[in-house]
Amino acid sequence: IIPSLISIILGILICRFSKQDDNTTHWQLTMQKGSLTVLFAWGYGFIAGAIPFMISGKLSFIQALFEAVSGWTTTGLSVMDVSVTPHIFLFHRSFMQFCGGLGFVMVMIMFVQGKQAMNLYNAEGHPDKLMPNLKKTVWSIFLMYVSLLFAGTIIYILLGMNPFDSIIHAMSALSTGGFSTKVDSIGAYHSLAIEAFTIILMLVGTTNFAVLLLLTKRKFKQAQRVSEIRFLTILLAIFVPILSLSLFYGIYLTAGESFRVSLFNVISALSTTGYSTTVYTNWPPFAIGILIILMLIGGGLGSTAGGIKLSRVYIILRTTFDNIRKRMSPEHCVEVPYYYKAQGKTPIDRNLASDITGFIASYLGIFAIGSLLLTVISNCSLTDAMFEFASSLGTVGLSIGLTGPTTGTATLIVEIFGMILGRLEIFIVLIGIYSGISMLKGYIQRKVK
């Protein structure tokens, strides 16, 4: 209740302040810059989301902030002992994941008109406008999301979950968040049917909203041509058997059990959901390495998933292959590379390839820095640090045991920065910070004059 009242009061004050002057003020002009507004909105969401945890007295400020950031960014790493946590707090953090999956700013767009709404939509990392009208696009995504939540909850109940667990897991699976009411996550149910349905929800959550819209319109042929969908299928076809063999020879006694564990956890890592059916402390390094790679790749662009994103990885691989082909073929024999989006065939030009290369280089650079920091701060092996920070930066939520109720403050802070950079995407954060600094400089200069 308290965060809600604070939010309402703050919203009223901002509205009144913005209407005090008919002319557009400098503050308004700056806040209309999408990236800065996105940072402001998410930053406020993090603080407001942390307040209930702090008021309860069960978590310190950093722990409460960590839990809120993990919720809003749909990561799913947790410092709470869910076995003794009241239901109201379990619902609160899962509801944050559900809203975070939609995109906190997308909810704002429902009530914003004009060019500002489009700037916000693009700034939050949504590349596709599914319909000519932006507000219709956002509402269609919202209604699709809520309908899937309702259906997911009902099916979980039919499969044997109690109603509370059902809505929590449906929210978390669709948002590719991973918060659970059980210490052992989905593995606590020991149910093949629940695991199979969770896989379906995770795949839905990691699929581009534009592709989901095609499926609802029964445009199946157009959907199956999308490069992201094909690339996802190829990755699953490669990594599930490889991981199954690794676990079969190292841990599990039957091929069936090895395949079941591998399929679920590969999809969980690649979709960046973070649900698990096992613990990873006894997994061989090769298997851990596979999960790290999958967490870095991530899910669909324009979905609830995190990571580098399937489209970016596909485009960079396609560009690399095209460059090799150019060196081996006469110039006139080489076609312009392309990829399929939900909207149709799209050429891969130099600017697009350059932007993606820069993003991936920045992403991997931050991953390397964060992993090295965790090795020093947490006094853990490099492999464990890479796993945990890949999970944070990719907003996945899988843990090898570094993150929990006893985790140190410094480790939590590093992971908080990783989750924020991963969810808001690196360039958006940097542009937002630059806009904020520019606004501050302009304000100081006017005061001096």
Coordinates of N, CA and C in Angstrom, one line a residue, residues 113-242:
Q113 N 0.6 9.8 -25.4 CA 0.2 10.0 -26.8 C 1.4 10.5 -27.6
G114 N 1.3 10.4 -28.9 CA 2.2 11.1 -29.8 C 3.6 10.5 -29.9
K115 N 4.5 11.4 -30.4 CA 5.9 11.0 -30.6 C 6.6 10.5 -29.4
Q116 N 6.2 11.1 -28.2 CA 6.9 10.7 -27.0 C 6.7 9.2 -26.7
A117 N 5.5 8.7 -27.0 CA 5.2 7.2 -26.8 C 6.1 6.4 -27.7
M118 N 6.3 6.8 -29.0 CA 7.1 6.0 -29.9 C 8.6 6.0 -29.4
N119 N 9.0 7.2 -28.9 CA 10.4 7.3 -28.4 C 10.6 6.3 -27.2
L120 N 9.6 6.3 -26.3 CA 9.7 5.4 -25.2 C 9.8 3.9 -25.6
Y121 N 8.9 3.6 -26.6 CA 8.8 2.2 -27.1 C 10.1 1.8 -27.7
N122 N 10.7 2.6 -28.5 CA 12.0 2.3 -29.1 C 13.1 2.2 -28.1
A123 N 13.1 3.2 -27.2 CA 14.2 3.3 -26.2 C 14.3 2.1 -25.3
E124 N 13.1 1.4 -25.1 CA 13.2 0.3 -24.2 C 13.6 -1.0 -24.9
G125 N 13.9 -0.9 -26.2 CA 14.4 -2.1 -26.9 C 13.4 -2.9 -27.6
H126 N 12.3 -2.3 -28.0 CA 11.3 -3.1 -28.8 C 11.4 -2.7 -30.2
P127 N 12.0 -3.5 -31.1 CA 12.3 -3.1 -32.4 C 11.1 -3.1 -33.4
D128 N 10.1 -3.8 -33.1 CA 9.0 -4.0 -34.1 C 7.7 -3.3 -33.6
K129 N 7.1 -2.5 -34.5 CA 5.7 -2.0 -34.2 C 4.8 -3.0 -35.0
L130 N 4.0 -3.7 -34.2 CA 3.2 -4.8 -34.8 C 2.1 -4.3 -35.6
M131 N 1.5 -3.1 -35.3 CA 0.4 -2.6 -36.0 C 0.7 -1.1 -36.3
P132 N -0.1 -0.5 -37.3 CA 0.2 0.9 -37.6 C 0.1 1.8 -36.4
N133 N -0.8 1.5 -35.5 CA -1.0 2.4 -34.4 C -0.2 1.8 -33.2
L134 N 0.6 2.6 -32.6 CA 1.5 2.1 -31.5 C 0.7 1.7 -30.3
K135 N -0.4 2.4 -29.9 CA -1.2 2.1 -28.8 C -1.9 0.7 -29.0
K136 N -2.3 0.5 -30.2 CA -2.9 -0.8 -30.5 C -1.9 -2.0 -30.4
T137 N -0.6 -1.6 -30.8 CA 0.5 -2.6 -30.7 C 0.6 -3.0 -29.2
V138 N 0.7 -2.0 -28.3 CA 1.0 -2.2 -26.9 C -0.2 -3.0 -26.3
W139 N -1.4 -2.6 -26.6 CA -2.6 -3.2 -26.1 C -2.7 -4.7 -26.6
S140 N -2.3 -4.9 -27.8 CA -2.4 -6.3 -28.3 C -1.4 -7.2 -27.6
I141 N -0.2 -6.7 -27.3 CA 0.8 -7.4 -26.5 C 0.3 -7.7 -25.1
F142 N -0.3 -6.6 -24.5 CA -0.8 -6.7 -23.1 C -1.9 -7.8 -23.0
L143 N -2.9 -7.7 -24.0 CA -4.0 -8.7 -23.9 C -3.5 -10.1 -24.2
M144 N -2.6 -10.3 -25.1 CA -2.0 -11.6 -25.4 C -1.3 -12.1 -24.1
Y145 N -0.6 -11.3 -23.5 CA 0.1 -11.6 -22.3 C -0.8 -12.1 -21.2
V146 N -1.8 -11.3 -20.9 CA -2.8 -11.6 -19.9 C -3.6 -12.9 -20.2
S147 N -3.9 -13.1 -21.5 CA -4.7 -14.3 -21.9 C -3.8 -15.5 -21.6
L148 N -2.5 -15.4 -22.0 CA -1.6 -16.6 -21.8 C -1.4 -16.9 -20.3
L149 N -1.4 -15.8 -19.5 CA -1.3 -16.0 -18.0 C -2.5 -16.7 -17.5
F150 N -3.7 -16.3 -17.9 CA -4.9 -17.0 -17.4 C -4.9 -18.5 -17.9
A151 N -4.6 -18.7 -19.1 CA -4.6 -20.1 -19.6 C -3.5 -20.9 -18.9
G152 N -2.3 -20.3 -18.7 CA -1.2 -21.0 -18.0 C -1.6 -21.4 -16.6
T153 N -2.3 -20.5 -15.9 CA -2.7 -20.7 -14.5 C -3.6 -21.9 -14.4
I154 N -4.6 -21.9 -15.3 CA -5.7 -23.0 -15.3 C -5.0 -24.3 -15.6
I155 N -4.1 -24.4 -16.5 CA -3.5 -25.7 -16.9 C -2.6 -26.2 -15.8
Y156 N -1.9 -25.3 -15.1 CA -1.1 -25.7 -14.0 C -1.9 -26.3 -12.9
I157 N -3.1 -25.7 -12.6 CA -4.0 -26.2 -11.6 C -4.5 -27.6 -12.0
L158 N -4.8 -27.8 -13.3 CA -5.2 -29.1 -13.8 C -4.1 -30.2 -13.7
L159 N -2.9 -29.7 -13.7 CA -1.7 -30.6 -13.6 C -1.3 -30.9 -12.2
G160 N -2.0 -30.3 -11.2 CA -1.8 -30.7 -9.8 C -1.2 -29.6 -8.9
M161 N -0.9 -28.4 -9.5 CA -0.4 -27.4 -8.6 C -1.6 -26.7 -7.9
N162 N -1.3 -26.2 -6.7 CA -2.4 -25.4 -6.0 C -2.5 -24.1 -6.7
P163 N -3.6 -23.4 -6.5 CA -3.9 -22.1 -7.2 C -2.8 -21.1 -7.1
F164 N -2.3 -20.9 -5.8 CA -1.3 -19.9 -5.6 C 0.0 -20.2 -6.4
D165 N 0.5 -21.4 -6.3 CA 1.7 -21.9 -7.0 C 1.5 -21.7 -8.5
S166 N 0.3 -22.0 -9.0 CA 0.0 -22.0 -10.4 C 0.1 -20.6 -11.0
I167 N -0.5 -19.6 -10.3 CA -0.4 -18.2 -10.8 C 1.1 -17.7 -10.7
I168 N 1.8 -18.0 -9.7 CA 3.2 -17.6 -9.5 C 4.0 -18.2 -10.6
H169 N 3.9 -19.5 -10.9 CA 4.8 -20.1 -11.9 C 4.3 -19.7 -13.3
A170 N 3.1 -19.4 -13.5 CA 2.6 -19.0 -14.9 C 3.2 -17.6 -15.1
M171 N 3.1 -16.7 -14.2 CA 3.7 -15.3 -14.3 C 5.2 -15.4 -14.6
S172 N 5.9 -16.2 -13.8 CA 7.3 -16.3 -13.9 C 7.8 -16.9 -15.2
A173 N 7.1 -18.0 -15.7 CA 7.5 -18.7 -16.9 C 7.2 -17.8 -18.1
L174 N 6.1 -17.1 -18.2 CA 5.8 -16.3 -19.3 C 6.7 -15.1 -19.4
S175 N 7.1 -14.5 -18.3 CA 8.0 -13.4 -18.2 C 9.5 -13.8 -18.3
T176 N 9.7 -15.1 -18.5 CA 11.0 -15.7 -18.5 C 11.8 -15.2 -17.3
G177 N 11.1 -15.2 -16.1 CA 11.7 -14.7 -14.9 C 12.3 -15.8 -14.0
G178 N 11.5 -16.8 -13.6 CA 12.1 -17.9 -12.9 C 11.9 -17.9 -11.4
F179 N 11.2 -16.9 -10.8 CA 10.9 -17.0 -9.4 C 9.9 -18.1 -9.1
S180 N 10.2 -18.8 -8.0 CA 9.4 -20.0 -7.7 C 9.0 -19.9 -6.2
T181 N 8.0 -20.7 -5.9 CA 7.6 -20.8 -4.5 C 8.3 -22.0 -3.8
K182 N 9.1 -22.7 -4.5 CA 9.8 -23.9 -4.0 C 11.3 -23.6 -4.1
V183 N 12.0 -24.1 -3.0 CA 13.5 -24.0 -3.0 C 14.1 -24.7 -4.2
D184 N 13.5 -25.9 -4.6 CA 14.1 -26.7 -5.7 C 13.4 -26.4 -7.0
S185 N 12.7 -25.2 -7.1 CA 12.1 -24.7 -8.3 C 11.2 -25.8 -8.9
I186 N 11.1 -25.9 -10.2 CA 10.2 -26.8 -10.8 C 10.5 -28.3 -10.5
G187 N 11.8 -28.5 -10.2 CA 12.2 -29.9 -9.8 C 11.5 -30.4 -8.5
A188 N 11.0 -29.5 -7.7 CA 10.3 -29.9 -6.5 C 9.0 -30.7 -6.7
Y189 N 8.4 -30.6 -7.9 CA 7.2 -31.2 -8.2 C 7.3 -32.7 -8.7
H190 N 8.5 -33.0 -9.2 CA 8.8 -34.3 -9.7 C 7.7 -34.8 -10.7
S191 N 7.3 -33.9 -11.6 CA 6.2 -34.1 -12.5 C 6.7 -33.9 -13.9
L192 N 6.6 -34.9 -14.8 CA 7.0 -34.8 -16.2 C 6.0 -33.8 -16.9
A193 N 4.7 -33.9 -16.5 CA 3.7 -33.1 -17.2 C 3.9 -31.6 -16.9
I194 N 4.2 -31.3 -15.6 CA 4.5 -29.9 -15.2 C 5.8 -29.4 -15.9
E195 N 6.8 -30.2 -16.0 CA 8.0 -29.8 -16.7 C 7.7 -29.6 -18.2
A196 N 6.9 -30.4 -18.8 CA 6.6 -30.3 -20.2 C 5.8 -29.0 -20.5
F197 N 4.9 -28.7 -19.6 CA 4.1 -27.5 -19.8 C 4.9 -26.3 -19.6
T198 N 5.8 -26.3 -18.6 CA 6.7 -25.2 -18.3 C 7.6 -24.9 -19.5
I199 N 8.0 -26.0 -20.2 CA 8.9 -25.8 -21.4 C 8.1 -25.0 -22.4
I200 N 6.8 -25.3 -22.6 CA 6.0 -24.6 -23.6 C 5.9 -23.1 -23.2
L201 N 5.6 -22.8 -21.9 CA 5.5 -21.4 -21.5 C 6.8 -20.7 -21.6
M202 N 7.9 -21.4 -21.3 CA 9.2 -20.7 -21.5 C 9.5 -20.4 -23.0
L203 N 9.1 -21.3 -23.9 CA 9.3 -21.0 -25.3 C 8.4 -19.9 -25.8
V204 N 7.2 -19.8 -25.3 CA 6.3 -18.7 -25.6 C 6.9 -17.4 -25.1
G205 N 7.4 -17.4 -23.9 CA 8.0 -16.2 -23.3 C 9.2 -15.7 -24.1
T206 N 10.0 -16.6 -24.6 CA 11.2 -16.2 -25.3 C 11.0 -15.9 -26.8
T207 N 9.7 -16.0 -27.3 CA 9.4 -15.8 -28.7 C 9.0 -14.3 -28.9
N208 N 9.5 -13.7 -29.9 CA 9.2 -12.4 -30.3 C 7.7 -12.1 -30.3
F209 N 7.2 -11.0 -29.7 CA 5.8 -10.7 -29.7 C 5.2 -10.7 -31.1
A210 N 6.0 -10.2 -32.1 CA 5.5 -10.1 -33.4 C 5.2 -11.5 -34.0
V211 N 6.1 -12.5 -33.6 CA 5.8 -13.9 -34.1 C 4.6 -14.5 -33.4
L212 N 4.5 -14.2 -32.1 CA 3.3 -14.7 -31.4 C 2.0 -14.1 -32.0
L213 N 2.0 -12.9 -32.5 CA 0.9 -12.3 -33.1 C 0.6 -13.0 -34.4
L214 N 1.6 -13.4 -35.2 CA 1.4 -14.2 -36.4 C 0.7 -15.5 -36.1
L215 N 1.1 -16.1 -35.0 CA 0.6 -17.4 -34.6 C -0.9 -17.3 -34.3
T216 N -1.2 -16.2 -33.6 CA -2.6 -16.0 -33.2 C -3.5 -15.7 -34.4
K217 N -2.9 -15.2 -35.5 CA -3.6 -15.0 -36.8 C -3.5 -16.2 -37.7
R218 N -2.9 -17.3 -37.2 CA -2.8 -18.5 -37.9 C -1.9 -18.4 -39.2
K219 N -1.0 -17.5 -39.1 CA 0.0 -17.3 -40.2 C 1.2 -18.2 -39.9
F220 N 1.0 -19.5 -39.9 CA 2.0 -20.4 -39.5 C 3.2 -20.5 -40.4
K221 N 3.0 -20.4 -41.7 CA 4.1 -20.5 -42.7 C 5.0 -19.3 -42.6
Q222 N 4.4 -18.1 -42.4 CA 5.1 -16.9 -42.2 C 5.9 -16.9 -40.9
A223 N 5.4 -17.5 -39.9 CA 6.1 -17.5 -38.6 C 7.2 -18.5 -38.6
Q224 N 7.1 -19.6 -39.3 CA 8.2 -20.6 -39.3 C 9.3 -20.2 -40.2
R225 N 9.1 -19.2 -41.1 CA 10.2 -18.6 -41.9 C 11.1 -17.7 -41.1
V226 N 10.6 -17.2 -40.0 CA 11.4 -16.2 -39.2 C 12.8 -16.8 -38.8
S227 N 13.8 -16.0 -39.1 CA 15.2 -16.6 -38.8 C 15.4 -16.9 -37.4
E228 N 14.9 -16.1 -36.4 CA 15.0 -16.4 -35.0 C 14.5 -17.7 -34.6
I229 N 13.3 -18.1 -35.2 CA 12.7 -19.3 -34.8 C 13.5 -20.5 -35.3
R230 N 14.0 -20.4 -36.6 CA 14.8 -21.4 -37.1 C 16.2 -21.6 -36.4
F231 N 16.7 -20.4 -36.0 CA 18.0 -20.5 -35.3 C 17.8 -21.1 -33.9
L232 N 16.7 -20.8 -33.2 CA 16.4 -21.4 -31.9 C 16.3 -22.9 -32.1
T233 N 15.6 -23.3 -33.1 CA 15.4 -24.8 -33.3 C 16.8 -25.5 -33.6
I234 N 17.6 -24.8 -34.3 CA 19.0 -25.4 -34.6 C 19.8 -25.5 -33.3
L235 N 19.7 -24.4 -32.5 CA 20.5 -24.5 -31.2 C 20.0 -25.6 -30.3
L236 N 18.7 -25.8 -30.2 CA 18.1 -26.8 -29.4 C 18.6 -28.2 -29.9
A237 N 18.5 -28.4 -31.3 CA 18.9 -29.6 -31.9 C 20.4 -30.0 -31.7
I238 N 21.2 -28.9 -31.5 CA 22.6 -29.1 -31.3 C 23.0 -29.4 -29.8
F239 N 22.5 -28.5 -28.9 CA 22.9 -28.5 -27.6 C 22.2 -29.5 -26.7
V240 N 21.0 -29.8 -26.9 CA 20.3 -30.8 -26.1 C 20.9 -32.2 -26.2
P241 N 21.2 -32.7 -27.4 CA 21.9 -34.0 -27.4 C 23.3 -34.0 -26.8
I242 N 24.1 -32.9 -27.1 CA 25.4 -32.8 -26.5 C 25.4 -32.8 -25.0

